[in-house]
Coordinates of C-alpha atoms in Angstrom, one line a residue:
Chain D
X1 CA -0.1 -0.1 0.0
X2 CA 1.5 3.4 -1.1
X3 CA 1.2 6.2 1.2
X4 CA 2.8 9.2 -0.8
X5 CA 6.0 10.9 -1.8
X6 CA 8.9 12.1 0.7
X7 CA 11.2 14.5 -0.8
X8 CA 14.8 13.9 0.1
X9 CA 15.3 17.3 2.1
X10 CA 12.4 16.2 4.6
X11 CA 13.9 12.5 5.4
X12 CA 14.8 14.1 8.5
X13 CA 11.2 14.2 9.5
X14 CA 11.1 10.4 9.4
X15 CA 13.9 10.4 12.2
X16 CA 12.3 12.5 14.1
X17 CA 8.8 10.7 14.3
X18 CA 10.7 7.6 15.3
X19 CA 12.6 9.6 17.9
X20 CA 9.1 10.9 19.2
X21 CA 7.6 7.3 19.2
X22 CA 10.6 6.4 21.4
X23 CA 12.7 4.6 19.0
X24 CA 16.7 4.6 18.6
X25 CA 17.2 5.0 15.1
X26 CA 20.1 3.0 13.5
X27 CA 21.1 3.2 9.8
X28 CA 23.6 3.1 7.3
X29 CA 26.8 5.0 8.3
X30 CA 30.4 4.8 6.9
X31 CA 33.0 3.4 9.4
X32 CA 36.5 1.8 8.6
X33 CA 35.8 2.0 4.9
X34 CA 32.6 -0.2 4.7
X35 CA 28.9 0.8 5.4
X36 CA 27.8 -0.4 8.6
X37 CA 24.7 -0.1 10.9
X38 CA 25.1 2.5 13.6
X39 CA 23.2 5.0 15.5
X40 CA 21.6 7.8 13.4
X41 CA 20.1 11.2 14.8
X42 CA 20.7 13.0 11.8
X43 CA 19.9 12.5 7.9
X44 CA 23.1 14.2 7.1
X45 CA 24.8 11.1 8.5
X46 CA 23.3 8.7 5.8
X47 CA 26.4 7.9 3.1
X48 CA 25.2 10.2 0.4
X49 CA 26.4 9.4 -2.7
X50 CA 28.5 6.4 -1.5
X51 CA 28.7 3.2 -3.5
X52 CA 30.2 -0.1 -2.9
X53 CA 32.5 -2.1 -4.9
X54 CA 32.3 -6.0 -4.0
X55 CA 34.1 -8.5 -5.8
X56 CA 35.2 -12.1 -4.2
X57 CA 37.6 -10.8 -1.1
X58 CA 37.0 -7.7 -1.8
X59 CA 35.0 -4.8 -0.5
X60 CA 35.6 -0.9 -1.5
X61 CA 33.7 2.4 -1.1
X62 CA 33.8 5.2 -3.4
X63 CA 32.1 8.8 -3.7
X64 CA 30.1 9.0 -6.9
X65 CA 28.8 12.5 -6.1
X66 CA 25.0 10.8 -6.4
X67 CA 22.7 12.6 -4.3
X68 CA 21.3 9.5 -2.8
X69 CA 21.5 7.9 0.8
X70 CA 21.1 4.2 -0.4
X71 CA 23.1 3.9 -3.4
X72 CA 24.9 1.0 -2.4
X73 CA 24.0 -3.0 -1.9
X74 CA 25.3 -3.8 1.8
X75 CA 27.9 -3.7 4.3
X76 CA 29.0 -6.8 6.5
X77 CA 26.2 -6.5 8.8
X78 CA 22.6 -7.7 8.4
X79 CA 20.0 -7.4 10.7
X80 CA 21.3 -10.5 12.7
X81 CA 23.3 -8.5 15.2
X82 CA 20.1 -6.5 16.5
X83 CA 18.2 -9.7 17.1
X84 CA 20.9 -12.3 17.8
X85 CA 23.6 -10.8 19.7
X86 CA 27.2 -11.6 18.9
X87 CA 27.3 -12.2 22.7
X88 CA 24.7 -12.0 25.6
X89 CA 24.4 -12.8 28.9
X90 CA 21.4 -15.7 29.4
X91 CA 21.4 -15.9 33.0
X92 CA 23.1 -15.9 36.3
X93 CA 24.0 -18.1 39.2
X94 CA 24.8 -17.0 42.9
X95 CA 26.1 -19.3 45.3
X96 CA 25.7 -18.5 49.1
X97 CA 27.9 -19.5 52.1
X98 CA 26.0 -22.5 52.7
X99 CA 26.6 -24.1 48.8
X100 CA 22.7 -23.3 47.7
X101 CA 22.6 -22.1 44.6
X102 CA 19.9 -19.3 42.7
X103 CA 19.5 -18.9 39.2
X104 CA 18.2 -15.9 37.5
X105 CA 17.2 -14.9 34.1
X106 CA 18.8 -12.0 32.4
X107 CA 16.4 -10.0 30.3
X108 CA 18.1 -8.4 27.1
X109 CA 17.7 -4.6 26.8
X110 CA 14.2 -3.7 26.1
X111 CA 15.4 -0.8 23.7
X112 CA 12.7 -0.2 20.9
X113 CA 15.1 0.1 17.6
X114 CA 14.2 1.6 14.1
X115 CA 16.5 0.0 11.4
X116 CA 16.8 2.4 8.4
X117 CA 17.8 0.9 5.0
X118 CA 17.0 -2.6 5.4
X119 CA 17.2 -5.0 2.4
X120 CA 15.3 -7.2 0.9
X121 CA 17.8 -10.1 1.4
X122 CA 17.9 -9.1 5.1
X123 CA 14.6 -9.5 5.5
X124 CA 14.3 -12.8 3.9
X125 CA 17.1 -13.9 6.3
X126 CA 15.5 -12.4 9.3
X127 CA 12.5 -14.2 8.4
X128 CA 14.4 -17.5 8.4
X129 CA 16.1 -16.4 12.0
X130 CA 12.3 -16.0 13.4
X131 CA 11.7 -19.4 12.3
X132 CA 14.9 -20.8 14.2
X133 CA 14.5 -18.9 17.1
X134 CA 11.2 -18.3 17.8
X135 CA 8.7 -20.6 15.8
X136 CA 10.2 -24.0 17.1
X137 CA 9.5 -26.2 19.8
X138 CA 10.9 -23.6 22.1
X139 CA 10.9 -19.6 21.6
X140 CA 14.2 -18.1 22.3
X141 CA 12.8 -15.2 25.0
X142 CA 16.1 -13.4 24.0
X143 CA 15.6 -13.3 20.4
X144 CA 11.9 -12.6 20.7
X145 CA 12.4 -9.6 23.1
X146 CA 14.6 -7.8 20.7
X147 CA 12.5 -9.1 17.7
X148 CA 9.3 -7.7 19.0
X149 CA 10.8 -4.1 19.8
X150 CA 12.0 -3.7 16.2
X151 CA 10.3 -1.4 13.6
X152 CA 11.8 -2.0 9.8
X153 CA 12.1 0.6 7.5
X154 CA 13.2 -1.6 4.1
X155 CA 14.7 0.4 1.0
X156 CA 14.3 -1.6 -2.1
X157 CA 17.7 -2.0 -3.7
X158 CA 18.5 -0.5 -6.8
X159 CA 22.2 -0.8 -6.7
X160 CA 23.2 -4.6 -6.3
X161 CA 27.0 -5.3 -5.7
X162 CA 28.9 -7.9 -8.1
X163 CA 28.6 -10.3 -5.5
X164 CA 24.7 -10.0 -5.1
X165 CA 22.7 -13.1 -6.4
X166 CA 19.3 -12.6 -4.6
X167 CA 17.2 -12.9 -7.6
X168 CA 18.3 -16.4 -8.1
X169 CA 17.4 -17.4 -4.4
X170 CA 13.8 -15.1 -4.9
X171 CA 14.8 -13.0 -2.0
X172 CA 15.1 -9.4 -3.8
X173 CA 15.7 -6.9 -4.7
X174 CA 12.5 -5.6 -3.8
X175 CA 11.0 -5.8 -0.5
X176 CA 8.0 -7.9 -0.3
X177 CA 7.2 -8.8 3.3
X178 CA 8.2 -8.3 7.0
X179 CA 8.9 -4.5 6.9
X180 CA 6.8 -1.7 8.6
X181 CA 7.8 1.1 5.9
X182 CA 9.7 0.3 2.3
X183 CA 10.8 3.2 0.6
X184 CA 11.7 3.5 -3.2
X185 CA 14.7 5.7 -3.4
X186 CA 14.5 8.3 -6.5
X187 CA 17.0 11.1 -7.3
X188 CA 14.5 13.6 -5.5
X189 CA 13.2 11.5 -2.8
X190 CA 11.3 8.3 -1.9
X191 CA 8.1 6.7 -2.8
X192 CA 6.8 5.6 0.6
X193 CA 4.8 2.3 1.1
X194 CA 3.7 1.1 4.8
X195 CA 3.9 -2.7 5.2
X196 CA 2.0 -3.0 8.7
X197 CA 0.1 -0.8 11.3
X198 CA 2.6 0.9 13.1
X199 CA 4.2 1.6 9.4
X200 CA 1.0 3.2 8.3
X201 CA 1.0 5.1 11.8
X202 CA 4.4 6.3 11.0
X203 CA 3.7 7.4 7.5
X204 CA 0.6 9.3 8.6
X205 CA 3.2 11.7 10.4
X206 CA 5.3 12.4 7.4
X207 CA 4.2 15.0 5.3
X208 CA 4.1 13.1 1.9
X209 CA 3.0 14.6 -1.1
X210 CA 0.8 12.6 -3.9
X211 CA 3.3 10.3 -5.9
X212 CA 3.4 10.6 -9.5
X213 CA 3.0 8.1 -12.0
X214 CA 6.1 8.8 -13.5
X215 CA 7.8 8.7 -10.1
X216 CA 6.0 5.1 -9.9
X217 CA 7.2 4.4 -13.1
X218 CA 10.8 5.0 -12.5
X219 CA 10.8 3.2 -9.1
X220 CA 9.5 -0.1 -10.7
X221 CA 12.0 0.2 -13.5
X222 CA 15.1 0.9 -11.2
X223 CA 14.1 -2.4 -9.2
X224 CA 13.3 -4.2 -12.5
X225 CA 17.3 -3.1 -14.1
X226 CA 18.4 -3.8 -10.3
X227 CA 17.3 -7.5 -11.0
X228 CA 18.6 -7.7 -14.4
X229 CA 22.1 -6.4 -13.7
X230 CA 23.0 -9.4 -11.0
X231 CA 25.4 -11.7 -12.9
X232 CA 25.7 -14.5 -10.4
X233 CA 23.6 -16.7 -9.4
X234 CA 23.0 -20.0 -7.9
X235 CA 22.6 -22.9 -10.0
X236 CA 18.8 -24.1 -8.5
X237 CA 16.8 -23.2 -5.3
X238 CA 16.6 -26.7 -4.5
X239 CA 20.3 -28.1 -4.1
X240 CA 19.5 -30.6 -1.4
X241 CA 19.8 -33.9 -3.3
X242 CA 22.6 -32.6 -5.4
X243 CA 24.7 -31.7 -2.7
X244 CA 24.1 -34.9 -0.7
X245 CA 24.6 -37.3 -3.7
X246 CA 28.1 -35.4 -4.4
X247 CA 29.6 -36.0 -0.6
X248 CA 32.9 -37.5 -2.2
X249 CA 33.1 -34.7 -5.0
X250 CA 36.8 -33.9 -5.3
X251 CA 35.8 -30.2 -5.2
X252 CA 35.7 -30.5 -1.5
X253 CA 39.1 -31.0 -1.2
X254 CA 39.8 -28.2 -3.7
X255 CA 37.8 -25.9 -1.8
X256 CA 39.6 -27.1 1.3
X257 CA 43.0 -26.3 0.0
X258 CA 41.8 -22.4 -0.4
X259 CA 39.7 -22.1 2.7
X260 CA 41.3 -20.6 5.7
X261 CA 38.4 -22.1 8.3
X262 CA 38.2 -18.6 9.5
X263 CA 34.7 -18.3 9.8
X264 CA 34.5 -14.7 8.1
X265 CA 31.3 -16.4 6.1
X266 CA 29.7 -17.6 8.9
X267 CA 30.0 -14.0 11.1
X268 CA 28.6 -12.1 8.0
X269 CA 26.0 -14.9 6.9
X270 CA 22.2 -13.4 8.0
X271 CA 21.4 -16.7 8.6
X272 CA 24.0 -18.6 10.3
X273 CA 22.4 -19.2 14.0
X274 CA 25.1 -21.5 15.6
X275 CA 26.4 -20.1 19.2
X276 CA 28.2 -21.6 21.9
X277 CA 27.6 -21.3 25.6
X278 CA 30.4 -20.0 28.0
X279 CA 30.8 -19.5 31.9
X280 CA 31.6 -16.1 33.2
X281 CA 32.2 -16.7 36.8
X282 CA 33.5 -13.6 39.0
X283 CA 36.9 -14.0 40.9
X284 CA 35.5 -14.0 44.2
X285 CA 33.0 -16.8 43.0
X286 CA 30.2 -15.5 44.9
X287 CA 28.3 -15.4 41.1
X288 CA 28.6 -16.4 37.3
X289 CA 27.0 -15.4 34.3
X290 CA 26.3 -17.8 31.6
X291 CA 26.7 -16.2 28.2
X292 CA 25.9 -17.4 24.4
X293 CA 28.2 -16.0 22.0
X294 CA 28.1 -16.5 17.8
X295 CA 30.3 -19.8 17.0
X296 CA 31.1 -21.1 13.6
X297 CA 30.7 -24.6 12.2
X298 CA 34.3 -23.8 11.1
X299 CA 36.2 -23.7 14.3
X300 CA 37.5 -27.0 15.9
X301 CA 35.4 -26.6 18.8
X302 CA 32.2 -26.8 17.1
X303 CA 31.8 -30.4 16.6
X304 CA 33.9 -31.5 19.8
X305 CA 32.4 -34.3 21.8
X306 CA 34.8 -35.8 24.9
X307 CA 38.2 -36.6 23.1
X308 CA 36.4 -36.6 19.6
X309 CA 36.5 -33.8 17.0
X310 CA 34.0 -35.1 14.3
X311 CA 35.2 -32.3 12.0
X312 CA 38.9 -32.1 12.2
X313 CA 39.5 -30.9 9.0
X314 CA 38.6 -27.9 6.8
X315 CA 37.3 -30.4 4.2
X316 CA 34.1 -31.6 6.3
X317 CA 34.0 -28.1 8.0
X318 CA 33.6 -26.6 4.4
X319 CA 31.3 -29.4 3.2
X320 CA 29.0 -29.3 6.7
X321 CA 28.8 -25.3 6.0
X322 CA 27.6 -25.8 2.4
X323 CA 25.3 -29.0 2.9
X324 CA 23.5 -27.4 5.6
X325 CA 23.1 -24.0 4.3
X326 CA 22.1 -25.0 0.5
X327 CA 20.9 -28.5 1.8
X328 CA 19.9 -29.5 5.1
X329 CA 18.0 -26.2 5.7
X330 CA 15.2 -27.4 3.4
X331 CA 14.7 -30.3 5.5
X332 CA 14.8 -27.8 8.8
X333 CA 12.9 -24.6 7.5
X334 CA 11.0 -25.7 4.1
X335 CA 13.7 -23.7 2.3
X336 CA 17.7 -22.9 1.6
X337 CA 19.4 -20.9 4.1
X338 CA 20.8 -18.8 1.3
X339 CA 19.2 -15.4 0.7
X340 CA 21.7 -14.3 -2.1
X341 CA 23.2 -11.2 -0.2
X342 CA 26.6 -12.2 -1.4
X343 CA 28.3 -11.4 1.7
X344 CA 30.3 -14.4 2.4
X345 CA 31.9 -13.7 -1.0
X346 CA 33.0 -10.4 -0.6
X347 CA 34.1 -10.7 3.1
X348 CA 35.9 -14.2 2.5
X349 CA 39.7 -13.2 2.9
X350 CA 40.6 -15.8 0.0
X351 CA 37.5 -14.9 -2.2
X352 CA 35.8 -18.0 -2.0
X353 CA 32.2 -17.7 -4.1
X354 CA 29.4 -19.5 -2.9
X355 CA 27.8 -19.7 -6.1
X356 CA 31.1 -21.2 -8.1
X357 CA 31.3 -24.1 -5.4
X358 CA 28.0 -24.7 -5.4
X359 CA 28.2 -25.0 -9.2
X360 CA 31.3 -27.1 -9.4
X361 CA 29.7 -29.4 -7.0
X362 CA 26.2 -29.7 -8.4
X363 CA 26.7 -28.8 -11.7
X364 CA 25.2 -25.7 -13.6
X365 CA 26.5 -22.5 -14.5
X366 CA 26.7 -19.5 -12.1
X367 CA 26.4 -16.6 -14.6
X368 CA 23.3 -16.3 -16.0
Chain B
X1 CA 6.8 -18.7 29.8
X2 CA 9.8 -19.6 31.9
X3 CA 13.3 -19.2 29.9
X4 CA 14.2 -22.7 28.5
X5 CA 17.9 -22.0 29.1
X6 CA 17.8 -21.4 33.0
X7 CA 18.6 -24.4 35.1
X8 CA 16.9 -24.9 38.6
X9 CA 18.6 -26.2 41.8
X10 CA 19.2 -29.6 42.5
X11 CA 20.8 -31.5 45.3
X12 CA 22.9 -34.5 45.1
X13 CA 21.3 -37.1 47.7
X14 CA 24.0 -39.8 47.3
X15 CA 27.1 -40.2 45.4
X16 CA 28.0 -43.7 44.1
X17 CA 31.7 -44.7 42.8
X18 CA 30.9 -47.0 39.7
X19 CA 34.7 -47.4 38.6
X20 CA 37.6 -45.8 39.2
X21 CA 36.2 -42.9 36.5
X22 CA 32.6 -43.8 36.5
X23 CA 30.3 -42.5 39.2
X24 CA 26.7 -41.9 39.6
X25 CA 24.8 -38.9 41.3
X26 CA 21.5 -39.3 42.6
X27 CA 19.7 -36.2 42.3
X28 CA 16.4 -34.3 43.7
X29 CA 15.5 -30.6 42.9
X30 CA 15.4 -28.6 45.9
X31 CA 11.8 -27.4 45.2
X32 CA 9.5 -30.1 45.8
X33 CA 7.1 -28.8 43.6
X34 CA 9.6 -29.3 40.7
X35 CA 10.6 -32.5 41.9
X36 CA 7.1 -33.9 41.9
X37 CA 6.2 -32.7 38.5
X38 CA 9.3 -34.1 36.9
X39 CA 9.0 -36.6 34.3
X40 CA 11.1 -38.2 31.7
X41 CA 11.5 -41.3 29.4
X42 CA 14.6 -43.6 29.3
X43 CA 17.0 -42.6 26.8
X44 CA 16.2 -38.8 27.5
X45 CA 19.0 -36.5 29.0
X46 CA 19.2 -33.4 31.3
X47 CA 21.6 -30.5 31.0
X48 CA 23.7 -30.6 34.5
X49 CA 25.7 -27.3 35.5
X50 CA 28.5 -27.5 37.6
X51 CA 28.8 -23.8 39.3
X52 CA 30.6 -21.3 38.0
X53 CA 32.0 -24.1 35.1
X54 CA 29.3 -24.8 32.7
X55 CA 26.7 -27.1 31.4
X56 CA 26.9 -30.8 30.0
X57 CA 24.0 -33.1 28.9
X58 CA 24.2 -36.7 30.7
X59 CA 21.4 -39.3 30.1
X60 CA 19.0 -40.2 32.8
X61 CA 19.4 -43.6 34.0
X62 CA 17.2 -44.1 37.0
X63 CA 13.7 -45.7 36.3
X64 CA 11.1 -43.2 35.2
X65 CA 8.8 -44.5 38.0
X66 CA 11.2 -43.7 40.5
X67 CA 9.6 -40.4 42.1
X68 CA 12.0 -40.1 44.9
X69 CA 15.4 -39.7 42.7
X70 CA 16.9 -39.1 39.6
X71 CA 20.0 -41.0 38.8
X72 CA 22.9 -39.6 36.0
X73 CA 26.0 -41.8 35.7
X74 CA 28.9 -40.0 34.6
X75 CA 32.5 -40.3 33.2
X76 CA 35.2 -38.3 33.8
X77 CA 36.2 -37.0 30.7
X78 CA 36.5 -32.8 30.8
X79 CA 36.4 -30.0 33.1
X80 CA 32.6 -30.2 34.1
X81 CA 32.7 -34.1 34.5
X82 CA 35.9 -34.0 36.4
X83 CA 34.5 -31.1 38.7
X84 CA 31.2 -33.3 39.2
X85 CA 33.4 -35.6 40.7
X86 CA 34.1 -33.3 43.8
X87 CA 30.5 -33.1 44.4
X88 CA 29.0 -35.4 47.4
X89 CA 25.9 -35.4 49.3
X90 CA 24.1 -32.2 50.1
X91 CA 26.2 -30.4 47.2
X92 CA 24.2 -28.3 45.0
X93 CA 24.1 -28.2 40.9
X94 CA 21.8 -26.9 38.6
X95 CA 19.9 -29.0 36.2
X96 CA 17.6 -28.5 33.5
X97 CA 15.3 -30.9 31.2
X98 CA 14.5 -33.7 30.3
X99 CA 15.5 -33.4 26.7
X100 CA 14.8 -35.4 23.5
X101 CA 13.2 -38.2 22.5
X102 CA 13.8 -41.3 24.2
X103 CA 13.7 -45.1 23.6
X104 CA 10.9 -46.7 21.8
X105 CA 9.9 -48.5 24.7
X106 CA 6.0 -48.6 23.8
X107 CA 6.8 -49.9 20.6
X108 CA 9.1 -52.8 22.0
X109 CA 6.4 -53.8 24.2
X110 CA 5.4 -57.5 23.7
X111 CA 8.4 -57.9 21.4
X112 CA 12.0 -59.5 21.9
X113 CA 14.0 -56.7 22.9
X114 CA 17.8 -56.5 22.3
X115 CA 20.4 -54.0 23.6
X116 CA 23.8 -53.5 21.9
X117 CA 26.5 -51.2 23.4
X118 CA 30.0 -50.9 23.2
X119 CA 32.6 -48.8 24.8
X120 CA 33.0 -47.8 28.5
X121 CA 29.9 -48.9 30.3
X122 CA 27.0 -47.4 28.4
X123 CA 24.7 -46.1 30.8
X124 CA 21.7 -45.1 28.3
X125 CA 20.9 -48.6 27.7
X126 CA 21.4 -49.8 31.2
X127 CA 18.4 -48.2 32.0
X128 CA 16.4 -49.9 29.3
X129 CA 17.7 -53.2 30.7
X130 CA 16.3 -52.0 34.0
X131 CA 13.4 -50.9 32.6
X132 CA 12.6 -54.5 31.0
X133 CA 13.6 -56.7 33.7
X134 CA 11.3 -54.8 36.1
X135 CA 8.4 -55.1 33.7
X136 CA 9.3 -58.6 32.6
X137 CA 6.1 -59.5 31.8
X138 CA 5.3 -56.6 29.2
X139 CA 8.4 -57.7 26.7
X140 CA 9.2 -61.1 25.5
X141 CA 13.1 -62.2 24.8
X142 CA 15.9 -59.9 26.0
X143 CA 19.4 -59.9 24.5
X144 CA 22.0 -57.7 26.4
X145 CA 25.1 -57.2 23.9
X146 CA 28.2 -55.4 25.5
X147 CA 31.7 -54.6 24.5
X148 CA 34.4 -53.0 26.4
X149 CA 37.9 -52.4 25.2
X150 CA 39.5 -54.0 28.6
X151 CA 37.4 -56.3 31.2
X152 CA 38.4 -53.9 33.9
X153 CA 36.0 -51.4 32.1
X154 CA 32.8 -53.2 32.5
X155 CA 30.8 -51.4 35.4
X156 CA 27.8 -53.2 36.9
X157 CA 29.4 -56.5 36.2
X158 CA 27.4 -58.3 39.1
X159 CA 24.2 -57.0 37.3
X160 CA 25.4 -58.9 34.2
X161 CA 25.7 -62.0 36.2
X162 CA 22.3 -61.4 37.8
X163 CA 20.5 -60.4 34.2
X164 CA 22.3 -64.1 32.6
X165 CA 20.1 -65.9 35.1
X166 CA 16.6 -64.3 34.1
X167 CA 14.5 -66.0 32.3
X168 CA 14.4 -65.4 28.6
X169 CA 17.4 -63.5 29.1
X170 CA 20.6 -63.6 26.8
X171 CA 23.6 -61.8 27.9
X172 CA 26.6 -61.5 25.5
X173 CA 29.9 -59.7 26.9
X174 CA 33.0 -59.0 24.9
X175 CA 36.2 -57.6 26.1
X176 CA 38.8 -56.8 23.5
X177 CA 41.5 -57.8 26.3
X178 CA 40.6 -59.9 29.5
X179 CA 42.3 -59.7 32.8
X180 CA 41.9 -63.7 34.8
X181 CA 39.0 -64.8 36.0
X182 CA 37.1 -63.0 32.8
X183 CA 33.8 -65.0 32.3
X184 CA 32.8 -63.7 29.1
X185 CA 34.1 -63.7 25.4
X186 CA 37.6 -62.2 24.6
X187 CA 37.0 -60.2 21.4
X188 CA 35.0 -57.8 19.7
X189 CA 31.4 -57.8 20.8
X190 CA 30.2 -58.2 17.3
X191 CA 31.9 -61.6 16.8
X192 CA 28.9 -62.7 19.1
X193 CA 26.3 -62.1 16.8
X194 CA 25.8 -65.7 15.6
X195 CA 25.1 -66.8 19.0
X196 CA 22.1 -64.3 19.1
X197 CA 18.4 -66.0 19.5
X198 CA 15.7 -63.3 18.5
X199 CA 12.6 -63.2 16.7
X200 CA 14.2 -61.0 14.2
X201 CA 11.7 -59.9 12.2
X202 CA 9.4 -58.4 15.0
X203 CA 12.4 -57.4 17.7
X204 CA 13.1 -53.9 18.5
X205 CA 17.3 -53.1 18.9
X206 CA 18.5 -50.5 20.8
X207 CA 22.0 -49.2 20.4
X208 CA 24.9 -47.0 21.5
X209 CA 28.2 -46.5 21.4
X210 CA 30.9 -45.8 19.1
X211 CA 29.6 -45.6 15.2
X212 CA 32.1 -47.7 14.2
X213 CA 30.7 -50.6 16.5
X214 CA 26.9 -49.9 15.6
X215 CA 27.7 -49.7 12.1
X216 CA 29.1 -53.5 12.2
X217 CA 26.3 -54.3 14.6
X218 CA 24.1 -53.0 12.0
X219 CA 25.0 -54.9 9.1
X220 CA 25.1 -58.0 11.4
X221 CA 21.6 -57.4 12.2
X222 CA 20.1 -56.9 8.8
X223 CA 21.9 -59.8 8.0
X224 CA 19.9 -61.8 10.5
X225 CA 16.6 -60.5 9.0
X226 CA 16.2 -57.7 11.4
X227 CA 14.1 -54.8 9.7
X228 CA 15.4 -51.4 9.4
X229 CA 13.1 -49.7 11.1
X230 CA 13.6 -51.9 14.2
X231 CA 16.8 -50.4 14.9
X232 CA 17.4 -47.7 16.8
X233 CA 20.3 -46.0 18.1
X234 CA 21.2 -42.9 20.1
X235 CA 23.6 -40.4 18.6
X236 CA 25.8 -38.6 20.1
X237 CA 26.6 -34.9 19.3
X238 CA 28.0 -31.8 21.1
X239 CA 25.2 -30.2 22.9
X240 CA 25.0 -26.8 24.4
X241 CA 21.7 -25.0 24.5
X242 CA 19.4 -29.1 24.4
X243 CA 16.7 -27.0 22.6
X244 CA 17.4 -27.0 19.0
X245 CA 19.0 -23.8 18.7
X246 CA 22.7 -23.8 19.0
X247 CA 23.4 -25.8 16.0
X248 CA 26.1 -28.0 17.6
X249 CA 24.6 -31.2 17.3
X250 CA 23.2 -31.1 13.7
X251 CA 23.1 -34.3 11.8
X252 CA 22.2 -33.3 8.4
X253 CA 19.0 -31.9 8.8
X254 CA 18.2 -33.4 12.1
X255 CA 19.2 -31.5 15.5
X256 CA 20.0 -34.9 18.0
X257 CA 19.1 -32.9 20.8
X258 CA 15.4 -32.7 19.9
X259 CA 14.9 -34.8 17.2
X260 CA 16.9 -37.4 18.6
X261 CA 19.5 -38.7 20.5
X262 CA 17.4 -41.8 20.0
X263 CA 16.9 -42.2 16.3
X264 CA 15.1 -44.8 14.1
X265 CA 18.0 -46.4 11.8
X266 CA 16.1 -45.4 8.7
X267 CA 16.1 -41.7 10.1
X268 CA 20.1 -41.4 10.0
X269 CA 21.0 -44.0 7.3
X270 CA 21.8 -41.6 4.7
X271 CA 24.7 -39.8 6.7
X272 CA 25.5 -42.8 8.8
X273 CA 29.2 -43.5 8.8
X274 CA 30.0 -40.8 6.7
X275 CA 33.0 -39.1 8.4
X276 CA 32.4 -35.4 9.2
X277 CA 28.6 -35.5 10.1

């Protein structure tokens, strides 16, 4: 449902409305040579004119002089750190002098957070994380508390990077679900579309003008061209059987020769959910915190069971990651665990390309 | 809803040393209401928390009807289990559970039951043996196969002799190496399949132990005519959350903590025996 047009000069009114509603705004900003999501108070802090150049093992920003705020594809973060914290305490225990132990849950901060500039691929990934963390046998209260305090302002992606392949996974570049507001960015402003009741309420507080047919056409055309400009693709959306039929394919050895088993791919992946648990006792010994931290199937410890490491080598770790991401996710959540954001390609220090590896193992081309 | 991650305080009522490295903790929740409400199935596990050190998954070995206490038999292998050896009666720890899917005891009713284990005293299936012995009329033949590396590793040795004297019960124990006066077989436990007397087509077989041993056992069982879906195995994988969230216990698309740890063989067959899963 389209609400109207917001000129770029009035973008600040969107931030102000969110602030008034009690949200901290987080949006794209340039830090350390990359687009990251960080606290946003002024529209001038947005990455005006910045364009990301991504390639396997490479991420660079350049200034194009373009007036737009969202003429880039993505940075290393997705929505994951805002709902599934990289490190957080789950509970604490206290032991008194007579040896009794008391346990108490540690609740996450109940901060209301507005995220601005969310991409379609990241909304698809959030949907998958929702299924994993809050729609299974048990609901994770820490994830759920963060999730219900989010308001999401999506921006349809008109500048995919060379590493993007969301069209082939069916997840972009147009945001179609789970947003509160979705913006189409044009040279002079934004078409605003509400996707939820909070989104409609928010849009009602903005002074929007009526969108013209020319603006709508231009926005639709840009998204269409954005889709056409993607050159990478996964060979198919259903790779489960092909992967599990090729567990002894020589390509696993080949990729293991290149892979550093560093876990960068799992850290930037918006759907990877593995985490370890750890204990943090005080030196005095009177209480202890129980934490969870992001983990990676590329670590030695991930598959360790008393004296035995199930995946001791890089070949079995990469195979675990890929067969899970593109294969057994189908068994667990009814679809692939890949949303085509391309982050694992750009942020891999040796430039391993998931689409190339999948094609080498399963057959089928990666450039369409 | 209560947070699924938070343990509850339990008290060690008794500690039994089973062997130099294996001991049993007999536990009770300190909250009487929680203790009264605690129910489990053989084959399920609890997460046991050692104060200030961490949590580990340990299967419950006592009888589900025993409402007085619940027991965990633990072998010393790591930091947490080593710490647990220091606990004595009256000491406190954290417990949450029970978790996972246990043994198919309802399905086994009225059928021959066979349990196959290897490695050091396999506690999860000992709970099945005790369960069957206590309800002997509910089941037909009971065949117990246990393999150990060395005869000294066999815990509950007197129980095996006791079980072997029960009616319709066959006990086949093997040690790769045996000390003097070892009454059982010397060699691999899997060498004893020829002696097994069961109604193969209707038997329910439950096994746990090293996957290499289970693979050989499955070959032998299929050869004897046991159908694939009559074979159940307990899969051991790293588990940190026990509720299907942390990802460590994944076995293909399965989460061993919530979809298992007991699986019917057809459920795990596609990946079973492939290194790295």
